[in-house]
Amino acid sequence: MVAKWLSFKEASYTGRYATRGYVELNKNHEIEPMFMQYFGKGFRAGAIPCDEKGVYWFFTWTPTSKDKELAQDPAKLKDYVLSKLENMPSDVRSFIEKTELDAFQSTPLRYRHPWELIMGNISKNNVCVVGDALHPMTPDLGQGGCCALEDGVVLARCLAEAFFKKPNEEKEEYKRIEESLKKYAKERRWRCIDLISTAYIVGFIQQSNSKFVNFIRDTILATFLAVQLLKKSDFDCGQLK
């Protein structure tokens, strides 16, 4: 509601879906505590252990109009995912095979166009927008939740500065709040634009159907993309004062 009041549009559909699942095994999976990622034609998959028996996995794909119906049928969706992952290591496929149907979650991936943040109002009067309402992004960087936490730190710091001095009257306090929210908006705008844009581009490259793009990704961009993933997460939003 706040985003709509500030004239932001609903998040735009990227043309991609994400299917996620979690499986709790009967015995230890004995895999290293590391993130595993696999690329295919028009899809990307990955898995990461949560503890000794639990494994989280994901599968992002570009559905046709007919494929979108699969998202409403967990059984068919499971068969579809497994059919796409025939060349994956057998142990990783087994995690998906052992996942219960009610643990399958499939959603369209949405994001906010960067130019909306360039031209839009993140704050107005004594109101502002934060978190996914401000910067919905694709999960390709894994920074959506982290970015929301950054919002909270910056917003709290800016508001603390507004409330630090006791106002002489209510109008003065209102003005300080308004100015602190403008400061918050200025500080967060380009960080959000950077993350939204990078996440979208990384997702496009990693999940491309183009043989040329895939060749460039695997031979030239692999190291660059890995560096970008780490670089974007290594961000200091400052301290609470």
PDB file of N, CA and C in Angstrom, residues 69-83 101:
ATOM      1  N   GLU A  69       1.423 -24.116 -16.211  1.00  0.00           N
ATOM      2  CA  GLU A  69       0.424 -24.917 -15.515  1.00  0.00           C
ATOM      3  C   GLU A  69       1.072 -25.890 -14.542  1.00  0.00           C
ATOM      4  N   LEU A  70       2.342 -26.235 -14.784  1.00  0.00           N
ATOM      5  CA  LEU A  70       3.038 -27.185 -13.919  1.00  0.00           C
ATOM      6  C   LEU A  70       3.184 -26.646 -12.502  1.00  0.00           C
ATOM      7  N   ALA A  71       3.279 -25.336 -12.382  1.00  0.00           N
ATOM      8  CA  ALA A  71       3.483 -24.734 -11.064  1.00  0.00           C
ATOM      9  C   ALA A  71       2.333 -25.032 -10.116  1.00  0.00           C
ATOM     10  N   GLN A  72       1.163 -25.379 -10.670  1.00  0.00           N
ATOM     11  CA  GLN A  72      -0.004 -25.671  -9.844  1.00  0.00           C
ATOM     12  C   GLN A  72      -0.158 -27.154  -9.544  1.00  0.00           C
ATOM     13  N   ASP A  73       0.708 -27.983 -10.114  1.00  0.00           N
ATOM     14  CA  ASP A  73       0.623 -29.435  -9.920  1.00  0.00           C
ATOM     15  C   ASP A  73       1.975 -29.960  -9.453  1.00  0.00           C
ATOM     16  N   PRO A  74       2.175 -30.147  -8.150  1.00  0.00           N
ATOM     17  CA  PRO A  74       3.477 -30.567  -7.614  1.00  0.00           C
ATOM     18  C   PRO A  74       4.004 -31.866  -8.214  1.00  0.00           C
ATOM     19  N   ALA A  75       3.123 -32.825  -8.492  1.00  0.00           N
ATOM     20  CA  ALA A  75       3.566 -34.110  -9.040  1.00  0.00           C
ATOM     21  C   ALA A  75       4.159 -33.928 -10.437  1.00  0.00           C
ATOM     22  N   LYS A  76       3.454 -33.197 -11.292  1.00  0.00           N
ATOM     23  CA  LYS A  76       3.957 -32.945 -12.640  1.00  0.00           C
ATOM     24  C   LYS A  76       5.192 -32.054 -12.603  1.00  0.00           C
ATOM     25  N   LEU A  77       5.197 -31.117 -11.675  1.00  0.00           N
ATOM     26  CA  LEU A  77       6.345 -30.222 -11.540  1.00  0.00           C
ATOM     27  C   LEU A  77       7.590 -31.003 -11.150  1.00  0.00           C
ATOM     28  N   LYS A  78       7.435 -31.941 -10.243  1.00  0.00           N
ATOM     29  CA  LYS A  78       8.562 -32.766  -9.806  1.00  0.00           C
ATOM     30  C   LYS A  78       9.114 -33.577 -10.970  1.00  0.00           C
ATOM     31  N   ASP A  79       8.224 -34.173 -11.764  1.00  0.00           N
ATOM     32  CA  ASP A  79       8.658 -34.947 -12.933  1.00  0.00           C
ATOM     33  C   ASP A  79       9.382 -34.052 -13.935  1.00  0.00           C
ATOM     34  N   TYR A  80       8.868 -32.842 -14.109  1.00  0.00           N
ATOM     35  CA  TYR A  80       9.477 -31.903 -15.056  1.00  0.00           C
ATOM     36  C   TYR A  80      10.890 -31.535 -14.616  1.00  0.00           C
ATOM     37  N   VAL A  81      11.044 -31.208 -13.345  1.00  0.00           N
ATOM     38  CA  VAL A  81      12.357 -30.826 -12.816  1.00  0.00           C
ATOM     39  C   VAL A  81      13.350 -31.966 -12.978  1.00  0.00           C
ATOM     40  N   LEU A  82      12.941 -33.172 -12.609  1.00  0.00           N
ATOM     41  CA  LEU A  82      13.841 -34.327 -12.704  1.00  0.00           C
ATOM     42  C   LEU A  82      14.215 -34.633 -14.150  1.00  0.00           C
ATOM     43  N   SER A  83      13.275 -34.417 -15.073  1.00  0.00           N
ATOM     44  CA  SER A  83      13.570 -34.686 -16.489  1.00  0.00           C
ATOM     45  C   SER A  83      14.622 -33.727 -17.033  1.00  0.00           C
ATOM     46  N   LEU A 101       6.000 -33.938  -2.008  1.00  0.00           N
ATOM     47  CA  LEU A 101       5.322 -33.026  -2.920  1.00  0.00           C
ATOM     48  C   LEU A 101       4.883 -31.731  -2.238  1.00  0.00           C
TER      49      LEU A 101
END
